[in-house]
Amino acid sequence: MRNNESSEDYLETILMLSEVKPVVRSVDIANELGYKKSSVSVAMKNLRERNMITVTDEGYIYLTEDGKKIADMIYERHKLISEWLIKLGVDKKVALEDACKVEHDLSEESFSAIKKYILGKTKA
Amino acid sequence: MRNNESSEDYLETILMLSEVKPVVRSVDIANELGYKKSSVSVAMKNLRERNMITVTDEGYIYLTEDGKKIADMIYERHKLISEWLIKLGVDKKVALEDACKVEHDLSEESFSAIKKYILGKTKA
DNA sequence: TATTTTAGTTAGTTTTATCTAATTATTGTT
DNA sequence: AACAATAATTAGATAAAACTAACTAAAATA
C-alpha cells in the first residue's frame, strides 16, 4: 500500500481548519473530511502516539512541531498544485480533488523541480 | 481509499511487458513488480472476472479491449509525466517512481490540461 | 431537574491488497 | 523412470483504513 497518505491528510486538514477556526476538534475533522467520528478518533489516537499532535482535556487538537512540518509540506503542495491546475484551465473543484491526491505522491525532488518551474514561469 | 490503482498498475505492466516479451505470464508480472506469484494470481483472477484480460490455457495473458484502453491511458501518462520530470532535472529513477504514482491520481481533465501545456511548451 | 444533544471512545466488521505456506501440474534433467 | 525446477493456484494471515453499533460523559435546554 501507500505511505502515510491518510495521516498526511489528517495533518493537513488540522492545519487548514486551524486557519479558519479558533480550535480544532475531532468532530470538525470528521465533518471536513466526511468521515465518521469513530474513524477520526482512532486516527487521532494514532497521530497522538506518533507525536504528531497533542490533544487537550477539552479535546482541542494541536499540531506538534513534527506534525506541523508534515502539514506545512503537504499544504504547500496542495496550494501550489491546485492553483497551477486552475491556471491551466482545470475546473476548480476538479483541480482541488486532484491536488489532494497528487500532493501525497511526489518526492521532495520532483516537487521542488515542479515548484521552481511553475514559479519561474509565473513570475516571467 | 484510492480508486483502482492496483488494477491499473497490473494492466500497465502487462502492456509494458508485452512490448518487450513475446508473451506475458503471471510470473513475469510478479518479477517485474516485485510481488509474490500468489498475489499476482489473485489479481489476475480479479482482472479476468472484470473482463480486463484473457488468459490462455498456457497461461499467456492478453489485454481485452477494455483492459487495453486503461493500460494505454495509464502508460501514456507514465511516459509523459516521467519525461517531463526528467526534463525538469529530476533524477531518472526518482522521476519514474513518481510518475508511477501520480499517473493514477489525475482526472482526465487535469491530465489533458497538463498534456496540452507540456506539449505546447516543448514544441515551441 | 430531566431529557436531549453533542463529543468522544471502544469493540467488532468490512474491504483491499499484500503476504506465507502448502498443493498441483507441467516441464526439464540426469 | 525418478527427481528437480518452474508456474499457477488455494487457503489462511496480516495490515491499513474506513465502517456500524453501542457506550460514556459533558453540555444545553425544556
CSV table of C-alpha atoms (C1' of nucleotides) in Angstrom, one decimal:
chain,number,residue,atom,x,y,z
A,1,MET,CA,0.0,0.0,0.0
A,2,ARG,CA,0.9,3.7,0.0
A,3,ASN,CA,3.0,5.7,2.5
A,4,ASN,CA,1.2,7.8,5.1
A,5,GLU,CA,-1.4,9.3,2.8
A,6,SER,CA,-4.1,9.0,5.4
A,7,SER,CA,-2.0,10.6,8.2
A,8,GLU,CA,-0.8,13.3,5.9
A,9,ASP,CA,-4.4,14.1,5.0
A,10,TYR,CA,-5.4,14.4,8.6
A,11,LEU,CA,-2.5,16.6,9.5
A,12,GLU,CA,-3.2,18.9,6.5
A,13,THR,CA,-6.8,19.1,7.5
A,14,ILE,CA,-5.9,20.1,11.0
A,15,LEU,CA,-3.7,22.8,9.7
A,16,MET,CA,-6.4,24.1,7.2
A,17,LEU,CA,-9.1,24.1,9.9
A,18,SER,CA,-6.8,25.9,12.4
A,19,GLU,CA,-6.5,28.7,9.9
A,20,VAL,CA,-10.3,29.2,9.9
A,21,LYS,CA,-11.4,28.1,13.4
A,22,PRO,CA,-10.2,29.1,16.8
A,23,VAL,CA,-9.9,25.5,17.9
A,24,VAL,CA,-10.0,22.2,16.0
A,25,ARG,CA,-11.8,19.1,17.4
A,26,SER,CA,-12.2,15.6,16.2
A,27,VAL,CA,-15.8,16.4,15.1
A,28,ASP,CA,-14.6,19.2,12.9
A,29,ILE,CA,-12.2,17.0,11.1
A,30,ALA,CA,-14.9,14.3,10.7
A,31,ASN,CA,-17.2,16.9,9.1
A,32,GLU,CA,-14.5,18.4,6.9
A,33,LEU,CA,-13.4,15.0,5.5
A,34,GLY,CA,-16.8,13.3,5.5
A,35,TYR,CA,-15.6,10.5,7.8
A,36,LYS,CA,-17.3,9.1,10.9
A,37,LYS,CA,-16.3,10.3,14.3
A,38,SER,CA,-15.1,6.9,15.3
A,39,SER,CA,-12.7,6.8,12.3
A,40,VAL,CA,-11.2,10.1,13.3
A,41,SER,CA,-11.0,9.1,16.9
A,42,VAL,CA,-8.9,6.1,16.0
A,43,ALA,CA,-6.7,8.2,13.6
A,44,MET,CA,-6.1,10.9,16.3
A,45,LYS,CA,-5.1,8.2,18.8
A,46,ASN,CA,-2.6,7.0,16.2
A,47,LEU,CA,-1.3,10.5,15.5
A,48,ARG,CA,-1.0,11.2,19.2
A,49,GLU,CA,1.0,8.0,19.7
A,50,ARG,CA,3.3,9.1,16.9
A,51,ASN,CA,3.8,12.6,18.5
A,52,MET,CA,2.2,14.4,15.5
A,53,ILE,CA,-0.5,16.1,17.6
A,54,THR,CA,-1.4,16.9,21.1
A,55,VAL,CA,-4.9,16.9,22.5
A,56,THR,CA,-6.0,19.0,25.4
A,57,ASP,CA,-8.5,17.8,28.1
A,58,GLU,CA,-11.2,19.7,26.2
A,59,GLY,CA,-10.5,17.8,23.1
A,60,TYR,CA,-8.7,20.6,21.3
A,61,ILE,CA,-6.2,19.3,18.8
A,62,TYR,CA,-2.8,21.0,18.1
A,63,LEU,CA,0.0,20.0,15.7
A,64,THR,CA,3.3,19.3,17.3
A,65,GLU,CA,6.5,20.5,15.6
A,66,ASP,CA,6.8,17.2,13.7
A,67,GLY,CA,3.2,17.3,12.7
A,68,LYS,CA,3.3,20.9,11.6
A,69,LYS,CA,6.3,20.1,9.4
A,70,ILE,CA,4.4,17.5,7.5
A,71,ALA,CA,1.2,19.5,7.4
A,72,ASP,CA,3.0,22.5,6.1
A,73,MET,CA,4.7,20.5,3.4
A,74,ILE,CA,1.5,18.9,2.2
A,75,TYR,CA,-0.4,22.1,2.4
A,76,GLU,CA,2.2,24.0,0.3
A,77,ARG,CA,1.9,21.3,-2.3
A,78,HIS,CA,-1.8,21.4,-2.2
A,79,LYS,CA,-2.0,25.1,-2.9
A,80,LEU,CA,0.7,25.2,-5.5
A,81,ILE,CA,-0.6,22.3,-7.5
A,82,SER,CA,-4.2,23.2,-7.3
A,83,GLU,CA,-3.5,26.8,-8.3
A,84,TRP,CA,-1.4,25.7,-11.2
A,85,LEU,CA,-4.1,23.3,-12.5
A,86,ILE,CA,-6.7,26.1,-12.2
A,87,LYS,CA,-4.4,28.4,-14.1
A,88,LEU,CA,-4.2,25.7,-16.8
A,89,GLY,CA,-7.9,25.9,-17.2
A,90,VAL,CA,-9.0,22.9,-15.0
A,91,ASP,CA,-12.3,23.3,-13.2
A,92,LYS,CA,-11.7,24.5,-9.6
A,93,LYS,CA,-13.4,21.6,-7.9
A,94,VAL,CA,-11.6,19.0,-10.0
A,95,ALA,CA,-8.3,20.8,-9.5
A,96,LEU,CA,-8.7,20.7,-5.8
A,97,GLU,CA,-9.6,17.0,-5.8
A,98,ASP,CA,-6.6,16.1,-8.0
A,99,ALA,CA,-4.2,18.2,-5.9
A,100,CYS,CA,-5.5,16.3,-2.8
A,101,LYS,CA,-4.2,13.1,-4.4
A,102,VAL,CA,-1.0,14.2,-6.1
A,103,GLU,CA,0.2,16.1,-3.1
A,104,HIS,CA,1.0,12.9,-1.3
A,105,ASP,CA,2.7,11.1,-4.2
A,106,LEU,CA,5.5,13.4,-5.2
A,107,SER,CA,9.1,13.0,-3.9
A,108,GLU,CA,10.7,16.1,-2.5
A,109,GLU,CA,12.9,16.2,-5.5
A,110,SER,CA,10.1,16.2,-8.1
A,111,PHE,CA,8.0,18.7,-6.1
A,112,SER,CA,10.8,21.2,-5.8
A,113,ALA,CA,11.6,20.9,-9.5
A,114,ILE,CA,7.9,21.5,-10.4
A,115,LYS,CA,7.8,24.3,-7.9
A,116,LYS,CA,10.8,26.0,-9.3
A,117,TYR,CA,9.4,25.6,-12.8
A,118,ILE,CA,5.9,26.9,-12.1
A,119,LEU,CA,7.1,29.9,-10.1
A,120,GLY,CA,9.7,30.7,-12.7
A,121,LYS,CA,7.1,30.6,-15.5
A,122,THR,CA,4.6,32.6,-13.4
A,123,LYS,CA,6.9,35.4,-12.5
A,124,ALA,CA,8.3,35.8,-16.0
B,1,MET,CA,-9.2,4.6,-0.1
B,2,ARG,CA,-7.9,5.0,-3.6
B,3,ASN,CA,-9.6,4.0,-6.9
B,4,ASN,CA,-8.2,1.2,-8.9
B,5,GLU,CA,-4.6,2.0,-8.6
B,6,SER,CA,-3.6,-1.6,-8.1
B,7,SER,CA,-5.5,-2.9,-11.1
B,8,GLU,CA,-4.3,0.0,-13.2
B,9,ASP,CA,-0.7,-0.9,-12.3
B,10,TYR,CA,-1.2,-4.5,-13.3
B,11,LEU,CA,-2.7,-3.6,-16.7
B,12,GLU,CA,0.0,-1.1,-17.4
B,13,THR,CA,2.6,-3.7,-16.5
B,14,ILE,CA,1.1,-6.2,-18.9
B,15,LEU,CA,1.2,-3.6,-21.6
B,16,MET,CA,4.8,-2.7,-20.9
B,17,LEU,CA,5.9,-6.3,-20.8
B,18,SER,CA,4.1,-7.2,-24.0
B,19,GLU,CA,6.2,-4.6,-25.8
B,20,VAL,CA,9.3,-6.4,-24.7
B,21,LYS,CA,8.4,-10.0,-24.5
B,22,PRO,CA,6.7,-12.3,-26.9
B,23,VAL,CA,4.2,-13.5,-24.2
B,24,VAL,CA,3.3,-12.3,-20.7
B,25,ARG,CA,2.7,-14.7,-17.9
B,26,SER,CA,1.8,-14.2,-14.2
B,27,VAL,CA,5.4,-14.9,-13.2
B,28,ASP,CA,6.7,-12.2,-15.4
B,29,ILE,CA,4.4,-9.7,-13.8
B,30,ALA,CA,5.4,-10.9,-10.4
B,31,ASN,CA,9.1,-10.4,-11.2
B,32,GLU,CA,8.5,-7.0,-12.8
B,33,LEU,CA,6.5,-5.6,-9.9
B,34,GLY,CA,8.4,-7.5,-7.1
B,35,TYR,CA,5.3,-9.2,-5.9
B,36,LYS,CA,4.7,-12.8,-5.0
B,37,LYS,CA,3.2,-15.1,-7.6
B,38,SER,CA,0.2,-15.8,-5.4
B,39,SER,CA,-0.6,-12.1,-5.2
B,40,VAL,CA,-0.4,-11.8,-9.0
B,41,SER,CA,-2.5,-14.9,-9.4
B,42,VAL,CA,-5.3,-13.5,-7.3
B,43,ALA,CA,-5.1,-10.2,-9.1
B,44,MET,CA,-5.3,-11.8,-12.5
B,45,LYS,CA,-8.3,-13.8,-11.4
B,46,ASN,CA,-9.9,-10.5,-10.5
B,47,LEU,CA,-8.9,-8.8,-13.8
B,48,ARG,CA,-10.3,-11.8,-15.7
B,49,GLU,CA,-13.6,-11.6,-13.9
B,50,ARG,CA,-13.8,-8.0,-14.8
B,51,ASN,CA,-13.1,-8.7,-18.4
B,52,MET,CA,-9.9,-6.7,-18.4
B,53,ILE,CA,-7.7,-9.6,-19.6
B,54,THR,CA,-7.9,-13.1,-21.1
B,55,VAL,CA,-5.7,-15.9,-20.2
B,56,THR,CA,-4.9,-18.8,-22.5
B,57,ASP,CA,-4.5,-22.5,-21.4
B,58,GLU,CA,-0.8,-22.0,-21.5
B,59,GLY,CA,-1.1,-19.1,-19.0
B,60,TYR,CA,-0.4,-16.3,-21.5
B,61,ILE,CA,-2.1,-13.1,-20.6
B,62,TYR,CA,-3.6,-10.7,-23.1
B,63,LEU,CA,-5.4,-7.4,-22.5
B,64,THR,CA,-9.0,-7.2,-23.7
B,65,GLU,CA,-10.3,-4.1,-25.4
B,66,ASP,CA,-11.4,-2.6,-22.1
B,67,GLY,CA,-8.1,-3.6,-20.4
B,68,LYS,CA,-6.1,-2.1,-23.2
B,69,LYS,CA,-8.0,1.2,-23.0
B,70,ILE,CA,-7.0,1.6,-19.4
B,71,ALA,CA,-3.4,0.4,-19.9
B,72,ASP,CA,-2.9,2.8,-22.8
B,73,MET,CA,-4.2,5.7,-20.8
B,74,ILE,CA,-2.0,5.0,-17.8
B,75,TYR,CA,1.0,4.2,-19.9
B,76,GLU,CA,0.6,7.5,-21.8
B,77,ARG,CA,0.5,9.3,-18.5
B,78,HIS,CA,3.5,7.4,-17.3
B,79,LYS,CA,5.6,8.4,-20.2
B,80,LEU,CA,4.6,12.0,-20.4
B,81,ILE,CA,4.9,12.7,-16.8
B,82,SER,CA,8.3,10.9,-16.3
B,83,GLU,CA,9.7,12.6,-19.4
B,84,TRP,CA,8.6,15.9,-18.2
B,85,LEU,CA,10.1,15.4,-14.7
B,86,ILE,CA,13.4,14.3,-16.3
B,87,LYS,CA,13.3,17.4,-18.5
B,88,LEU,CA,12.9,19.5,-15.3
B,89,GLY,CA,16.1,18.0,-14.0
B,90,VAL,CA,14.7,15.2,-11.7
B,91,ASP,CA,16.8,12.1,-11.4
B,92,LYS,CA,15.6,9.5,-13.8
B,93,LYS,CA,14.9,6.8,-11.2
B,94,VAL,CA,13.0,9.2,-9.0
B,95,ALA,CA,11.1,10.6,-12.0
B,96,LEU,CA,9.9,7.1,-12.9
B,97,GLU,CA,8.9,6.2,-9.4
B,98,ASP,CA,6.9,9.4,-9.0
B,99,ALA,CA,5.3,9.0,-12.4
B,100,CYS,CA,4.2,5.6,-11.3
B,101,LYS,CA,2.2,7.1,-8.5
B,102,VAL,CA,1.0,10.3,-10.0
B,103,GLU,CA,-0.3,8.6,-13.1
B,104,HIS,CA,-3.2,7.1,-11.1
B,105,ASP,CA,-4.1,10.3,-9.4
B,106,LEU,CA,-5.1,12.7,-12.2
B,107,SER,CA,-8.5,13.2,-13.6
B,108,GLU,CA,-8.9,13.1,-17.3
B,109,GLU,CA,-9.4,16.8,-17.3
B,110,SER,CA,-6.3,17.6,-15.4
B,111,PHE,CA,-4.1,15.3,-17.3
B,112,SER,CA,-5.2,16.6,-20.7
B,113,ALA,CA,-4.6,20.2,-19.5
B,114,ILE,CA,-1.1,19.2,-18.3
B,115,LYS,CA,-0.5,17.4,-21.6
B,116,LYS,CA,-1.6,20.3,-23.7
B,117,TYR,CA,0.6,22.6,-21.6
B,118,ILE,CA,3.7,20.4,-21.7
B,119,LEU,CA,3.4,19.6,-25.4
B,120,GLY,CA,2.8,23.2,-26.2
B,121,LYS,CA,5.9,24.3,-24.3
B,122,THR,CA,8.0,21.6,-25.8
B,123,LYS,CA,7.1,22.2,-29.4
B,124,ALA,CA,7.5,26.0,-29.1
C,1,DT,C1',-34.4,18.5,37.3
C,2,DA,C1',-35.0,15.5,33.5
C,3,DT,C1',-34.1,15.0,28.8
C,4,DT,C1',-31.8,15.7,24.7
C,5,DT,C1',-27.9,16.8,22.0
C,6,DT,C1',-23.0,16.8,21.2
C,7,DA,C1',-18.4,14.8,21.5
C,8,DG,C1',-15.5,11.1,22.1
C,9,DT,C1',-14.4,6.2,22.6
C,10,DT,C1',-14.4,1.2,22.1
C,11,DA,C1',-15.3,-3.2,20.0
C,12,DG,C1',-16.0,-5.6,16.2
C,13,DT,C1',-16.8,-5.7,10.9
C,14,DT,C1',-15.5,-4.9,6.0
C,15,DT,C1',-12.6,-4.3,2.1
C,16,DT,C1',-8.4,-4.2,-0.4
C,17,DA,C1',-4.1,-5.8,-1.3
C,18,DT,C1',-0.4,-7.7,0.1
C,19,DC,C1',1.9,-11.9,2.4
C,20,DT,C1',3.3,-17.2,3.7
C,21,DA,C1',2.7,-21.9,3.2
C,22,DA,C1',1.1,-25.8,1.0
C,23,DT,C1',-0.6,-28.1,-3.2
C,24,DT,C1',-0.9,-29.3,-8.1
C,25,DA,C1',0.7,-29.7,-12.7
C,26,DT,C1',3.9,-29.3,-16.1
C,27,DT,C1',8.4,-29.3,-17.9
C,28,DG,C1',13.4,-30.3,-17.9
C,29,DT,C1',17.3,-33.2,-16.4
C,30,DT,C1',20.1,-36.9,-15.2
D,1,DA,C1',11.9,-43.5,-14.8
D,2,DA,C1',12.9,-40.6,-10.9
D,3,DC,C1',13.7,-36.2,-9.4
D,4,DA,C1',14.1,-31.3,-9.6
D,5,DA,C1',12.6,-26.9,-11.1
D,6,DT,C1',9.1,-23.8,-12.8
D,7,DA,C1',4.4,-22.0,-12.9
D,8,DA,C1',-0.1,-21.4,-11.1
D,9,DT,C1',-3.4,-21.9,-7.5
D,10,DT,C1',-5.7,-22.1,-3.0
D,11,DA,C1',-6.3,-21.2,1.9
D,12,DG,C1',-5.4,-18.6,5.5
D,13,DA,C1',-2.8,-14.4,7.8
D,14,DT,C1',-1.8,-9.6,8.2
D,15,DA,C1',-2.2,-4.6,8.0
D,16,DA,C1',-4.5,-0.3,6.9
D,17,DA,C1',-8.3,2.5,6.9
D,18,DA,C1',-12.6,3.0,6.6
D,19,DC,C1',-17.3,1.4,8.7
D,20,DT,C1',-21.5,0.4,12.3
D,21,DA,C1',-23.3,0.0,16.7
D,22,DA,C1',-23.2,0.7,21.4
D,23,DC,C1',-21.5,3.1,25.1
D,24,DT,C1',-19.9,7.2,28.3
D,25,DA,C1',-19.6,11.8,29.7
D,26,DA,C1',-20.5,16.5,29.4
D,27,DA,C1',-23.3,20.4,27.9
D,28,DA,C1',-27.6,22.6,26.5
D,29,DT,C1',-32.4,23.1,27.0
D,30,DA,C1',-37.3,22.5,28.1
